Each structure stands twice: as C-alpha cells, then as structure tokens.
Amino acid sequence: MWTPMASRAGTPGCRTSWLTLFLAAHVINSWFSPSHSQMLGPIMDIEVIVTPKYPTVGEDVTLSTKASIRGIRNCIWFRGEEETYVEIIIYLRLPVPQISYAAGYDGRQELDENCSLSIHNISFDDQALYGIKRNSSTTMEIGEAFIRVLDPIPELEPQQKALTSGLVVVIIAACLIGSIFIGALCTYQAAGTHEAVEELTWTMFLTSEFQQDTPLQRELPQGIKMEQVKPGPSGTQAGPARKSAQRLVVQKS
C-alpha cells in the first residue's frame, strides 16, 4: 500500500483533529470549485478502467485512469451520482502530502501514487458509480465508471466433478454411435440406389444389317442379352415405325 511522506489523516483508529479534516475539505473545495476550474482551463474527461471488468464477490478491484497528467496536486474519489455522491478518499499533495478518509471509506479502499483506487473484498454493496476528480497546476480531469458485481462461480464437489465427467463421456459416446448409425444408413441407401440403377433396361435401335452373330453381340458382358422386338407404330412409346430398323432391348438377365 502506497503511503505519502506525511502521516495519514483520518485513518481509522488514529486520532484526527477536526482542523485537519476541515483544511482538507477546504483545499479540495477550492481546487474543484467552478471559479478555480476556469482558472485551470477546460475540464478534460478521462476514461476510468475497472480491473477486472466484471468482478465477483470477494475479489479485489482497481479503478485506474487511462490518461495521466504529470504533477498531480490533488485528487478525490467519490461514489454515487453527482447530486448525491459520497467522498471516499482525498489526496492532497500540497502543501504537505497527506490522505484524508471521508464518509465513503470503510477500511477496504486503497490509493496509490497515480491516484488509482483499489477496493478489497468487494461485495454487492459496492456496486455503484465511482468517479474521480484530479488536477495539476494547469489541468483538471474528471472521469467515472460503474462497478458491476457478479455472483462467484460455485466450486464443484469431487462427486459433482466425477458426475460431470461421466456425463461428458456419455454424450461423446452417444455422438459417436449416432455418427456410425447415420453413416451406415447412408451407405445402405447408396447401395440400394446402385442396385436400382443396375436393374434399368436399355433400349437400342439398330439397322437391319445387324446380325445375331456380330462382334458387338459377342463382346457383351456376361448376364446381358439382346431381344429382337418389332418396331411399333409411329407416335407410340415403342418408337417410330421403321422398315429397315430393329429395336433391341438390352437388359440384365
């Protein structure tokens, strides 16, 4: 935990004079007053980064700024909306470095030399909007971020882990069996389609010069035969009438 050179003001368990707190509040109010802001120039908006982005109950959270100005003179962290905010920590570097703890401090907040705020052992009560105001001799920066606290992920008991592992094995086995079944079904359907194709009948038209004992007939595969069929009348399914042609059917025997 970073500690300024001077002793801390307002630390729980330490005796703090009302004069010290009054001085800290007076300096902060004077530095962040509208009149003094005009003297510093335009107010710059800065990005406040929450790490981790979505903390769970019991984790430590850090609020840091993306942009950094040199020569920080004062900074203050607060919680809540602008109209109802509660101050948490006030850092005064001049005239004497010191940290003052305000109403929003409960012992879990910590500040470093870059004015980054850490909250230890976060809970659902810490879920809120947080803001920072800080300045150098010429610039003032203002930023805010919302901390959203999530439920922690419960730890699985050994028995639950074993049950989960067994369930995964069952699911994988079921997927493999299903894949094998689908593959077998596709193979069966493909084989049936192939057999159906083999059972088709081919029709050929040959001239009258075709002889039964020709090289074509002799070279036919085993199981294939030719049947001589008379040509049908013109326009029928059997084909057009032909005087010099024969229709031969080639089919699997």
C-alpha positions as CSV (number, residue, x, y, z in Angstrom):
1,M,0.0,0.0,0.0
2,W,1.4,3.4,-1.0
3,T,2.0,5.8,1.8
4,P,2.7,9.6,1.4
5,M,5.6,11.1,3.2
6,A,3.4,12.8,5.6
7,S,1.2,10.9,8.2
8,R,-2.2,9.9,7.1
9,A,-5.2,11.9,8.2
10,G,-8.4,10.3,9.1
11,T,-7.1,6.7,9.3
12,P,-9.5,4.6,11.4
13,G,-8.0,4.0,14.8
14,C,-6.0,7.2,14.7
15,R,-6.9,10.5,16.4
16,T,-7.6,13.1,13.8
17,S,-8.2,16.7,14.6
18,W,-11.2,18.5,13.1
19,L,-8.9,21.2,11.9
20,T,-7.1,18.7,9.6
21,L,-10.3,17.5,8.1
22,F,-11.6,21.0,7.7
23,L,-8.3,22.0,6.0
24,A,-8.5,19.1,3.6
25,A,-12.1,19.8,2.7
26,H,-11.4,23.5,2.2
27,V,-8.5,22.8,-0.1
28,I,-10.5,20.3,-2.2
29,N,-13.5,22.6,-2.5
30,S,-11.3,25.5,-3.5
31,W,-9.5,23.4,-6.2
32,F,-12.6,21.9,-7.6
33,S,-14.8,25.0,-7.4
34,P,-16.1,26.4,-10.7
35,S,-14.1,29.6,-10.4
36,H,-10.9,27.7,-9.9
37,S,-11.7,25.4,-12.7
38,Q,-12.0,28.3,-15.1
39,M,-8.5,29.4,-14.0
40,L,-7.1,25.9,-14.8
41,G,-8.7,25.9,-18.2
42,P,-11.1,23.4,-19.8
43,I,-12.0,20.3,-17.9
44,M,-10.9,17.1,-19.6
45,D,-12.9,13.9,-19.5
46,I,-10.8,10.8,-18.8
47,E,-11.6,7.1,-19.1
48,V,-11.7,5.1,-15.8
49,I,-10.8,1.4,-16.3
50,V,-12.3,-1.2,-14.0
51,T,-10.0,-4.3,-13.4
52,P,-11.3,-6.9,-13.6
53,K,-14.1,-5.7,-15.8
54,Y,-16.8,-7.8,-14.1
55,P,-15.6,-8.7,-10.6
56,T,-17.2,-11.3,-8.5
57,V,-17.9,-11.2,-4.8
58,G,-14.7,-11.4,-2.7
59,E,-12.3,-10.2,-5.5
60,D,-10.1,-7.1,-5.4
61,V,-11.0,-4.3,-7.9
62,T,-8.8,-1.5,-9.2
63,L,-10.1,1.8,-10.7
64,S,-7.4,3.4,-12.8
65,T,-7.3,6.1,-15.4
66,K,-6.2,5.7,-19.0
67,A,-4.8,9.2,-19.3
68,S,-2.4,10.6,-16.8
69,I,-1.3,14.1,-16.1
70,R,2.1,15.0,-14.6
71,G,2.4,16.9,-11.4
72,I,-0.8,15.8,-9.8
73,R,-1.6,18.2,-6.9
74,N,-4.8,16.8,-5.6
75,C,-7.3,14.1,-6.4
76,I,-10.5,12.8,-4.9
77,W,-12.5,9.6,-5.4
78,F,-16.3,9.6,-4.7
79,R,-19.2,7.2,-5.1
80,G,-22.7,7.9,-6.5
81,E,-24.3,10.4,-8.8
82,E,-23.2,13.9,-8.9
83,E,-26.1,15.2,-6.8
84,T,-25.8,12.6,-4.1
85,Y,-22.1,11.5,-4.3
86,V,-20.2,10.4,-1.2
87,E,-16.5,11.2,-0.9
88,I,-14.2,8.2,-0.3
89,I,-10.5,9.3,-0.3
90,I,-8.9,12.7,-0.7
91,Y,-5.3,13.1,-1.6
92,L,-3.6,16.4,-1.0
93,R,0.0,16.7,-2.3
94,L,0.5,20.4,-1.4
95,P,1.4,22.0,0.8
96,V,2.1,18.7,2.7
97,P,1.3,15.3,1.2
98,Q,-1.5,13.5,3.0
99,I,-4.5,11.3,2.5
100,S,-7.8,12.0,4.2
101,Y,-10.5,9.4,4.5
102,A,-14.1,10.6,4.0
103,A,-17.5,9.2,4.8
104,G,-17.4,6.6,2.0
105,Y,-14.3,4.9,3.4
106,D,-14.7,1.7,5.4
107,G,-11.1,0.3,5.5
108,R,-11.1,-1.6,2.3
109,Q,-10.2,1.2,-0.1
110,E,-6.6,2.0,-1.0
111,L,-4.9,4.7,-3.1
112,D,-1.6,4.6,-5.0
113,E,0.7,7.3,-6.2
114,N,-1.1,7.6,-9.5
115,C,-4.4,8.2,-7.7
116,S,-5.7,4.7,-8.7
117,L,-8.3,3.4,-6.3
118,S,-8.4,-0.3,-5.1
119,I,-11.3,-1.9,-3.3
120,H,-10.6,-5.1,-1.5
121,N,-13.0,-8.0,-0.9
122,I,-15.7,-6.4,-3.0
123,S,-19.4,-7.1,-2.3
124,F,-22.8,-6.4,-3.8
125,D,-22.9,-3.3,-1.6
126,D,-20.0,-1.9,-3.6
127,Q,-21.9,-2.0,-6.9
128,A,-22.2,1.7,-7.8
129,L,-21.0,4.5,-9.9
130,Y,-17.5,5.8,-9.0
131,G,-15.8,9.0,-10.0
132,I,-12.5,10.8,-9.8
133,K,-11.5,14.4,-9.9
134,R,-7.9,15.4,-10.1
135,N,-5.8,18.3,-11.2
136,S,-2.4,19.7,-11.8
137,S,-1.4,23.3,-11.8
138,T,-3.0,23.9,-15.3
139,T,-5.4,21.0,-15.9
140,M,-8.4,19.3,-14.3
141,E,-9.5,15.8,-15.2
142,I,-12.8,14.1,-14.4
143,G,-13.9,10.5,-15.0
144,E,-16.3,7.9,-13.8
145,A,-17.1,4.2,-14.2
146,F,-19.7,1.8,-12.9
147,I,-18.7,-1.3,-11.0
148,R,-21.0,-4.3,-11.6
149,V,-20.5,-7.1,-9.1
150,L,-21.4,-10.7,-10.1
151,D,-22.0,-13.9,-8.2
152,P,-19.0,-16.1,-7.7
153,I,-18.9,-19.4,-9.7
154,P,-19.5,-22.1,-7.2
155,E,-16.8,-24.7,-6.7
156,L,-17.9,-28.3,-7.7
157,E,-17.6,-31.0,-5.1
158,P,-15.4,-34.1,-6.2
159,Q,-18.6,-36.1,-6.6
160,Q,-20.1,-33.5,-8.8
161,K,-16.9,-33.3,-10.8
162,A,-17.0,-37.1,-11.3
163,L,-20.6,-36.9,-12.3
164,T,-19.9,-34.1,-14.8
165,S,-17.0,-36.1,-16.3
166,G,-19.2,-39.2,-16.7
167,L,-21.9,-37.1,-18.3
168,V,-19.4,-35.8,-20.9
169,V,-18.2,-39.3,-21.7
170,V,-21.8,-40.5,-22.2
171,I,-22.5,-37.5,-24.5
172,I,-19.4,-38.2,-26.6
173,A,-20.3,-41.9,-26.8
174,A,-23.8,-41.1,-27.9
175,C,-22.5,-38.8,-30.6
176,L,-20.1,-41.5,-31.9
177,I,-22.9,-44.1,-32.0
178,G,-25.2,-41.6,-33.8
179,S,-22.5,-40.9,-36.4
180,I,-21.9,-44.6,-37.0
181,F,-25.6,-45.2,-37.4
182,I,-26.0,-42.3,-39.9
183,G,-23.0,-43.4,-41.9
184,A,-24.4,-47.0,-42.1
185,L,-27.8,-45.7,-43.2
186,C,-26.3,-43.5,-45.9
187,T,-24.2,-46.5,-47.1
188,Y,-27.3,-48.7,-47.2
189,Q,-29.3,-46.1,-49.2
190,A,-26.5,-45.6,-51.6
191,A,-26.2,-49.4,-52.2
192,G,-29.9,-49.7,-52.8
193,T,-29.8,-46.9,-55.3
194,H,-26.8,-48.5,-57.1
195,E,-28.8,-51.8,-57.4
196,A,-31.8,-50.0,-58.7
197,V,-29.6,-48.4,-61.4
198,E,-28.2,-51.8,-62.4
199,E,-31.7,-53.1,-62.9
200,L,-32.6,-50.4,-65.5
201,T,-33.4,-51.5,-69.1
202,W,-31.5,-50.0,-72.0
203,T,-33.1,-49.7,-75.5
204,M,-31.1,-49.5,-78.7
205,F,-32.2,-49.1,-82.4
206,L,-30.0,-51.0,-84.8
207,T,-30.2,-51.2,-88.6
208,S,-31.5,-54.3,-90.4
209,E,-27.9,-55.2,-91.3
210,F,-27.3,-56.2,-87.7
211,Q,-26.7,-59.9,-87.5
212,Q,-27.1,-62.0,-84.4
213,D,-23.5,-63.2,-84.5
214,T,-21.7,-59.9,-84.6
215,P,-18.6,-58.7,-82.6
216,L,-20.9,-56.4,-80.7
217,Q,-23.1,-59.3,-79.5
218,R,-20.0,-61.5,-78.7
219,E,-18.5,-58.7,-76.6
220,L,-21.5,-58.1,-74.4
221,P,-20.8,-58.7,-70.7
222,Q,-22.0,-61.9,-69.1
223,G,-25.6,-61.7,-68.0
224,I,-26.6,-59.2,-70.7
225,K,-28.8,-60.4,-73.6
226,M,-30.5,-58.9,-76.6
227,E,-34.1,-59.4,-77.6
228,Q,-35.4,-58.6,-81.1
229,V,-38.6,-56.6,-81.0
230,K,-40.7,-55.5,-83.8
231,P,-40.9,-51.7,-84.2
232,G,-44.1,-50.1,-83.0
233,P,-46.4,-47.8,-85.0
234,S,-45.5,-44.2,-85.4
235,G,-46.0,-42.0,-82.4
236,T,-46.2,-44.8,-79.8
237,Q,-43.9,-45.4,-76.9
238,A,-42.2,-48.2,-78.7
239,G,-40.8,-45.7,-81.1
240,P,-41.3,-44.6,-84.7
241,A,-42.1,-47.1,-87.4
242,R,-39.0,-48.2,-89.3
243,K,-38.8,-50.7,-92.2
244,S,-35.1,-51.0,-92.1
245,A,-34.5,-50.9,-88.3
246,Q,-35.0,-53.2,-85.4
247,R,-35.4,-52.3,-81.7
248,L,-33.3,-54.4,-79.5
249,V,-33.7,-54.4,-75.7
250,V,-30.6,-54.9,-73.7
251,Q,-31.3,-55.8,-70.1
252,K,-29.7,-57.5,-67.2
253,S,-30.7,-61.2,-67.1
